[in-house]
């Protein structure tokens, strides 16, 4: 006859599994050193960012109080240092699991601004700018998109550059530029009036006459990262601040290939955060005397969310293998960006759905992630533009107009 203890244990419900979006244990592929870095990032996001980020999101404000503790992580040089591309991607994913706005701030600075200088600057420029930027003593932004030029930046930049002796005169506007309202350095892309080619410049925001920034208000997505409208009126930039290896849009595209991959990781991370929030909520939310996680239709959505997350993780993992082997091409990055952002839209919508009315407020995080996903879907190249890049590689025909 079973003992009283055995009967009691049989009656007690089994502990529920903790929400875990790393279903195929992709993080276990990291080395011990890399895993330690990712753990530090995870702890920072959970203990410092998560408790305050909803409040800042609602107020459309940036948490400057996090800059100093972020410095202590010593990851400012992650995207230009001797780290595996897989680790860089997983860090972006881990950050975005909590808040893609904070990842955008970090990625614009380390990936777009610092990455451009690392890839296209001279050795002297790299030595001058990258160390203080790596220490987060100077924050950068990346000015490519314009009020009237988005997808057409490859051939239609309206911002111009004119050489005058040892200086360049910049005129034009840049829009949707993350970090611009408060950062120190801008990477500005402009069309050289002499040869009609795209050139890159390092502009010191706070000391360059004619350079001004207006914060973009009333956003519905990525509200924490501050976006700006940059206006340049006869800004004089020294030749020493022209990126010496940026001489055409092909060079610009080299930078975008790298950062487009980063958006794939971010989109995967957003799905992880939404999925984990959905699992936790459905385990606790009671209806008809049962947790809704026990209902078949809820379980169908949970399984589909996890499939989306896992397929995106697997795709991004292989993409970083190609990156590490020096085989990453534009079409690879474009397919990743298009696929992960499309799956992200599905996943955050399903997560919002299982939360019911509680999914349209920020308290449970999914309302914020649901809104932020729309920005990721569009920036770094729209879904349609990515598909045209992929299909051109697949068919040999260009459908660009």
Coordinates of C-alpha atoms in Angstrom, one line a residue:
X1 CA 0.0 0.0 0.0
X2 CA 1.5 3.5 -0.9
X3 CA 2.8 5.5 2.0
X4 CA 1.2 8.7 3.1
X5 CA 4.2 10.6 1.7
X6 CA 3.8 9.0 -1.7
X7 CA 0.1 9.7 -1.8
X8 CA 0.8 13.4 -0.9
X9 CA 3.4 13.7 -3.6
X10 CA 1.1 12.1 -6.2
X11 CA -1.6 14.7 -5.3
X12 CA 0.8 17.7 -5.6
X13 CA 1.1 19.2 -9.0
X14 CA 4.4 19.0 -10.7
X15 CA 6.3 22.3 -10.9
X16 CA 5.8 24.1 -14.1
X17 CA 8.7 24.5 -16.5
X18 CA 10.2 28.0 -16.5
X19 CA 9.6 29.9 -19.8
X20 CA 12.7 29.3 -21.9
X21 CA 12.9 30.4 -25.6
X22 CA 16.3 28.7 -26.1
X23 CA 14.6 25.4 -27.1
X24 CA 17.5 24.0 -29.1
X25 CA 20.1 25.3 -26.5
X26 CA 21.9 27.5 -29.0
X27 CA 23.6 29.4 -26.1
X28 CA 25.4 26.2 -25.2
X29 CA 27.5 26.5 -28.3
X30 CA 29.4 29.4 -26.9
X31 CA 32.8 29.0 -25.3
X32 CA 33.1 29.5 -21.5
X33 CA 34.5 33.0 -22.0
X34 CA 31.7 34.0 -24.4
X35 CA 29.1 32.5 -22.1
X36 CA 30.4 34.6 -19.3
X37 CA 30.0 37.7 -21.4
X38 CA 26.5 36.8 -22.4
X39 CA 25.6 36.0 -18.7
X40 CA 26.8 39.5 -17.7
X41 CA 24.6 41.0 -20.4
X42 CA 21.6 38.9 -19.3
X43 CA 22.0 40.0 -15.7
X44 CA 22.4 43.6 -16.6
X45 CA 19.2 43.5 -18.8
X46 CA 17.2 41.7 -16.1
X47 CA 18.4 43.7 -13.1
X48 CA 19.0 47.2 -14.4
X49 CA 17.0 47.6 -17.6
X50 CA 13.8 45.5 -17.2
X51 CA 12.6 47.1 -13.9
X52 CA 12.6 50.6 -15.4
X53 CA 12.2 50.3 -19.2
X54 CA 8.4 50.4 -19.4
X55 CA 8.3 53.7 -17.6
X56 CA 10.9 55.2 -19.9
X57 CA 9.0 53.8 -22.9
X58 CA 5.8 55.3 -21.9
X59 CA 7.5 58.7 -21.3
X60 CA 9.4 58.5 -24.6
X61 CA 12.6 59.1 -22.7
X62 CA 16.1 57.6 -22.6
X63 CA 17.5 56.1 -19.4
X64 CA 20.8 57.9 -19.2
X65 CA 21.3 56.5 -15.7
X66 CA 22.2 53.2 -17.4
X67 CA 25.2 54.5 -19.3
X68 CA 27.6 54.2 -16.3
X69 CA 26.6 50.6 -15.4
X70 CA 26.8 49.7 -19.1
X71 CA 30.4 50.9 -19.2
X72 CA 31.2 48.3 -16.4
X73 CA 30.1 45.5 -18.7
X74 CA 33.1 46.3 -20.9
X75 CA 31.3 45.4 -24.2
X76 CA 31.5 48.8 -25.9
X77 CA 34.1 47.4 -28.3
X78 CA 32.2 44.2 -29.0
X79 CA 31.5 44.9 -32.6
X80 CA 35.0 46.0 -33.5
X81 CA 37.0 43.7 -31.2
X82 CA 38.2 40.2 -31.7
X83 CA 35.0 38.4 -30.8
X84 CA 33.0 35.8 -32.7
X85 CA 30.2 37.1 -34.8
X86 CA 28.0 34.5 -33.1
X87 CA 28.7 36.1 -29.7
X88 CA 27.9 39.6 -31.1
X89 CA 24.6 38.3 -32.4
X90 CA 23.6 36.5 -29.2
X91 CA 24.3 39.7 -27.2
X92 CA 22.0 41.6 -29.5
X93 CA 19.4 38.8 -29.1
X94 CA 19.7 38.8 -25.3
X95 CA 19.4 42.6 -25.1
X96 CA 16.3 42.6 -27.4
X97 CA 14.7 39.9 -25.3
X98 CA 14.2 42.6 -22.7
X99 CA 14.1 45.8 -24.8
X100 CA 14.9 46.4 -28.5
X101 CA 15.1 50.1 -28.0
X102 CA 18.1 49.7 -25.7
X103 CA 19.6 47.3 -28.3
X104 CA 19.0 49.9 -31.0
X105 CA 20.9 52.6 -29.0
X106 CA 23.7 50.2 -28.4
X107 CA 23.8 48.8 -32.0
X108 CA 23.7 52.2 -33.7
X109 CA 26.6 53.2 -31.6
X110 CA 28.8 50.1 -31.7
X111 CA 27.6 48.6 -35.0
X112 CA 26.8 51.5 -37.3
X113 CA 28.9 54.3 -36.0
X114 CA 31.9 52.5 -34.7
X115 CA 31.6 49.7 -37.3
X116 CA 31.8 52.3 -40.1
X117 CA 34.9 53.8 -38.7
X118 CA 36.5 50.3 -38.2
X119 CA 35.6 49.2 -41.7
X120 CA 36.1 52.4 -43.7
X121 CA 38.3 54.7 -41.7
X122 CA 42.0 55.1 -42.0
X123 CA 44.3 53.7 -39.3
X124 CA 44.7 57.2 -37.9
X125 CA 40.9 57.6 -37.7
X126 CA 40.4 54.3 -36.0
X127 CA 43.1 55.1 -33.4
X128 CA 41.5 58.5 -32.7
X129 CA 37.8 57.6 -32.5
X130 CA 37.4 54.0 -31.6
X131 CA 39.0 53.9 -28.1
X132 CA 36.9 56.6 -26.5
X133 CA 33.8 55.3 -28.3
X134 CA 34.5 51.7 -27.0
X135 CA 34.7 53.1 -23.5
X136 CA 31.3 54.8 -24.1
X137 CA 32.9 58.2 -23.4
X138 CA 31.6 59.3 -26.8
X139 CA 28.4 58.1 -28.4
X140 CA 27.8 57.9 -32.1
X141 CA 25.0 57.8 -34.6
X142 CA 24.6 56.9 -38.3
X143 CA 23.1 59.4 -40.7
X144 CA 22.0 57.8 -44.0
X145 CA 18.2 58.0 -44.3
X146 CA 16.7 61.3 -45.4
X147 CA 13.2 62.9 -45.2
X148 CA 12.6 62.1 -48.8
X149 CA 15.1 59.3 -49.4
X150 CA 14.7 55.9 -47.7
X151 CA 15.1 52.8 -49.8
X152 CA 16.6 54.9 -52.6
X153 CA 19.7 55.9 -50.8
X154 CA 21.9 53.9 -53.1
X155 CA 21.4 56.3 -56.0
X156 CA 19.5 59.3 -54.7
X157 CA 21.0 61.0 -51.7
X158 CA 20.0 64.6 -51.5
X159 CA 22.6 65.6 -48.8
X160 CA 25.6 67.0 -50.7
X161 CA 29.3 67.4 -50.0
X162 CA 31.5 69.9 -51.7
X163 CA 35.3 70.0 -51.4
X164 CA 36.8 73.4 -50.5
X165 CA 40.5 73.1 -49.9
X166 CA 41.2 71.0 -46.8
X167 CA 37.5 71.0 -45.9
X168 CA 34.1 69.7 -47.1
X169 CA 30.9 71.6 -47.0
X170 CA 27.9 69.5 -46.1
X171 CA 24.3 70.5 -46.8
X172 CA 21.1 68.5 -46.3
X173 CA 18.9 66.6 -43.9
X174 CA 18.9 63.2 -42.2
X175 CA 15.8 61.7 -40.6
X176 CA 15.1 58.9 -38.1
X177 CA 18.6 58.9 -36.9
X178 CA 18.9 57.0 -33.6
X179 CA 20.9 58.6 -30.8
X180 CA 21.1 61.9 -32.8
X181 CA 19.4 64.2 -30.3
X182 CA 22.1 63.8 -27.7
X183 CA 25.1 61.9 -29.1
X184 CA 28.6 63.3 -29.8
X185 CA 29.5 62.0 -33.2
X186 CA 27.6 61.4 -36.4
X187 CA 28.6 59.3 -39.4
X188 CA 27.1 61.4 -42.3
X189 CA 26.7 60.1 -45.8
X190 CA 26.5 62.6 -48.6
X191 CA 26.8 62.8 -52.4
X192 CA 30.0 64.4 -53.6
X193 CA 29.0 67.1 -56.1
X194 CA 32.2 66.6 -58.1
X195 CA 32.0 62.9 -58.9
X196 CA 28.4 62.1 -57.8
X197 CA 29.6 59.3 -55.5
X198 CA 28.6 58.7 -51.9
X199 CA 31.2 59.7 -49.3
X200 CA 31.2 59.3 -45.5
X201 CA 32.2 61.9 -42.9
X202 CA 32.7 61.9 -39.2
X203 CA 30.9 65.0 -37.9
X204 CA 31.3 66.3 -34.3
X205 CA 27.8 67.2 -33.5
X206 CA 28.3 69.7 -30.6
X207 CA 31.1 71.8 -32.1
X208 CA 30.3 71.9 -35.8
X209 CA 28.5 75.2 -36.8
X210 CA 25.4 74.7 -38.9
X211 CA 24.7 71.3 -37.5
X212 CA 21.4 71.0 -35.6
X213 CA 19.1 68.2 -34.4
X214 CA 15.4 68.1 -33.7
X215 CA 14.0 65.2 -31.7
X216 CA 11.3 63.3 -33.5
X217 CA 8.2 63.2 -31.3
X218 CA 5.1 61.0 -31.0
X219 CA 6.5 57.7 -32.1
X220 CA 4.6 54.5 -31.5
X221 CA 7.6 52.2 -31.6
X222 CA 11.1 52.0 -30.2
X223 CA 10.2 55.0 -28.0
X224 CA 13.2 54.7 -25.7
X225 CA 15.8 55.2 -28.4
X226 CA 15.8 58.9 -29.3
X227 CA 15.5 59.6 -33.0
X228 CA 16.4 62.9 -34.6
X229 CA 16.0 65.1 -37.7
X230 CA 19.5 66.3 -38.5
X231 CA 19.8 69.6 -40.5
X232 CA 23.1 70.7 -42.0
X233 CA 23.6 74.2 -43.3
X234 CA 27.0 74.8 -44.8
X235 CA 28.7 72.5 -42.2
X236 CA 32.4 72.6 -42.6
X237 CA 34.1 69.3 -41.9
X238 CA 37.9 68.8 -42.2
X239 CA 39.3 66.4 -44.8
X240 CA 40.8 64.5 -41.8
X241 CA 37.2 63.6 -40.9
X242 CA 36.3 62.2 -44.2
X243 CA 36.3 58.4 -44.1
X244 CA 39.2 57.6 -46.2
X245 CA 37.9 54.2 -47.5
X246 CA 34.3 55.3 -48.1
X247 CA 34.2 56.3 -51.8
X248 CA 30.9 54.9 -53.1
X249 CA 27.6 53.4 -51.9
X250 CA 29.1 50.0 -52.3
X251 CA 31.3 50.8 -49.3
X252 CA 28.2 52.0 -47.4
X253 CA 26.4 48.7 -48.3
X254 CA 29.3 46.8 -46.7
X255 CA 28.4 48.4 -43.4
X256 CA 24.7 47.7 -43.9
X257 CA 25.4 44.0 -44.6
X258 CA 26.9 43.7 -41.1
X259 CA 24.2 45.6 -39.3
X260 CA 21.3 44.0 -41.2
X261 CA 22.4 40.7 -39.7
X262 CA 22.2 42.4 -36.3
X263 CA 18.5 43.2 -36.9
X264 CA 17.9 39.5 -37.6
X265 CA 19.3 38.7 -34.1
X266 CA 17.2 41.6 -32.6
X267 CA 14.0 40.3 -34.2
X268 CA 14.8 36.9 -32.8
X269 CA 15.3 38.3 -29.4
X270 CA 12.1 40.3 -29.5
X271 CA 10.3 37.0 -30.2
X272 CA 12.0 35.3 -27.3
X273 CA 10.8 38.0 -24.9
X274 CA 7.3 37.9 -26.2
X275 CA 7.2 34.1 -26.1
X276 CA 8.5 33.9 -22.6
X277 CA 6.1 36.5 -21.4
X278 CA 3.2 34.6 -23.1
X279 CA 4.2 31.3 -21.5
X280 CA 4.4 32.8 -18.0
X281 CA 1.1 34.6 -18.4
X282 CA -0.8 31.5 -19.7
X283 CA 0.6 29.4 -16.8
X284 CA -0.8 31.9 -14.3
X285 CA -4.0 33.2 -15.9
X286 CA -7.0 31.2 -14.8
X287 CA -10.3 30.8 -16.7
X288 CA -13.0 28.2 -16.1
X289 CA -11.0 27.0 -13.1
X290 CA -7.9 26.1 -15.1
X291 CA -4.7 27.9 -16.3
X292 CA -5.3 28.9 -19.9
X293 CA -2.0 27.2 -20.7
X294 CA -3.9 23.9 -20.5
X295 CA -6.3 24.9 -23.3
X296 CA -5.7 23.4 -26.7
X297 CA -6.0 26.6 -28.7
X298 CA -3.6 28.4 -26.4
X299 CA -1.1 25.5 -26.7
X300 CA -1.3 25.7 -30.5
X301 CA -0.2 29.4 -30.3
X302 CA 2.5 28.6 -27.8
X303 CA 3.9 25.9 -30.1
X304 CA 3.8 28.1 -33.2
X305 CA 5.6 30.9 -31.3
X306 CA 8.3 28.5 -30.2
X307 CA 8.7 27.2 -33.8
X308 CA 9.1 30.7 -35.1
X309 CA 11.7 31.6 -32.4
X310 CA 13.7 28.4 -32.9
X311 CA 13.7 28.6 -36.7
X312 CA 15.0 32.1 -36.6
X313 CA 17.7 31.2 -34.1
X314 CA 18.8 28.3 -36.4
X315 CA 18.8 30.6 -39.4
X316 CA 20.8 33.3 -37.6
X317 CA 23.2 30.6 -36.3
X318 CA 24.0 29.4 -39.8
X319 CA 24.3 33.0 -41.0
X320 CA 27.0 33.7 -38.4
X321 CA 28.9 30.5 -39.5
X322 CA 28.9 32.0 -43.0
X323 CA 30.1 35.3 -41.5
X324 CA 32.9 33.6 -39.7
X325 CA 34.0 31.8 -42.8
X326 CA 34.1 35.0 -44.8
X327 CA 31.2 33.9 -47.0
X328 CA 28.5 36.3 -45.9
X329 CA 26.9 38.1 -48.9
X330 CA 24.2 40.8 -49.1
X331 CA 21.6 38.3 -50.1
X332 CA 22.3 36.1 -47.0
X333 CA 21.8 39.1 -44.7
X334 CA 18.7 40.2 -46.6
X335 CA 17.0 36.9 -46.4
X336 CA 17.7 36.7 -42.6
X337 CA 16.4 40.2 -42.0
X338 CA 13.2 39.6 -44.1
X339 CA 12.4 36.2 -42.6
X340 CA 13.1 37.0 -39.0
X341 CA 11.1 40.2 -39.0
X342 CA 8.2 38.6 -40.7
X343 CA 8.2 35.7 -38.2
X344 CA 8.6 38.4 -35.4
X345 CA 5.4 40.1 -36.5
X346 CA 3.5 36.8 -36.1
X347 CA 5.0 35.9 -32.8
X348 CA 4.4 39.2 -31.1
X349 CA 0.8 39.2 -32.4
X350 CA 0.2 35.7 -31.0
X351 CA 1.8 36.7 -27.7
X352 CA -0.5 39.8 -27.5
X353 CA -3.4 37.6 -28.4
X354 CA -3.0 35.2 -25.5
X355 CA -2.7 38.1 -23.1
X356 CA -6.2 39.3 -24.2
X357 CA -6.9 42.9 -23.1
X358 CA -3.8 42.7 -20.8
X359 CA -1.7 42.6 -24.0
X360 CA -2.5 46.2 -25.0
X361 CA -0.8 47.7 -21.9
X362 CA 2.9 47.8 -21.3
X363 CA 2.8 46.2 -17.8
X364 CA 3.2 42.7 -19.2
X365 CA 5.9 43.8 -21.7
X366 CA 4.1 42.3 -24.8
X367 CA 2.3 45.5 -25.6
X368 CA 5.7 47.3 -25.8
X369 CA 7.3 44.5 -27.8
X370 CA 4.3 44.3 -30.1
X371 CA 4.7 48.0 -31.0
X372 CA 8.5 47.9 -31.2
X373 CA 8.3 45.1 -33.7
X374 CA 6.9 47.4 -36.3
X375 CA 10.0 49.6 -36.3
X376 CA 12.3 46.6 -36.7
X377 CA 10.2 45.3 -39.6
X378 CA 10.9 48.5 -41.5
X379 CA 14.3 49.8 -40.6
X380 CA 17.7 48.7 -42.0
X381 CA 15.8 48.1 -45.3
X382 CA 12.2 47.2 -45.8
X383 CA 10.8 43.7 -46.2
X384 CA 10.2 44.3 -49.9
X385 CA 13.7 45.6 -50.6
X386 CA 15.2 42.6 -48.8
X387 CA 13.2 40.3 -51.0
X388 CA 14.3 42.0 -54.2
X389 CA 17.9 41.6 -53.1
X390 CA 17.3 37.9 -52.4
X391 CA 15.4 37.3 -55.6
X392 CA 18.0 39.0 -57.7
X393 CA 20.6 36.6 -56.4
X394 CA 18.3 33.7 -57.0
X395 CA 17.2 34.5 -60.5
X396 CA 20.0 36.6 -62.0
X397 CA 17.5 39.4 -62.8
X398 CA 17.2 42.7 -61.1
X399 CA 13.7 44.1 -60.5
X400 CA 15.0 47.4 -59.0
X401 CA 13.7 50.5 -60.8

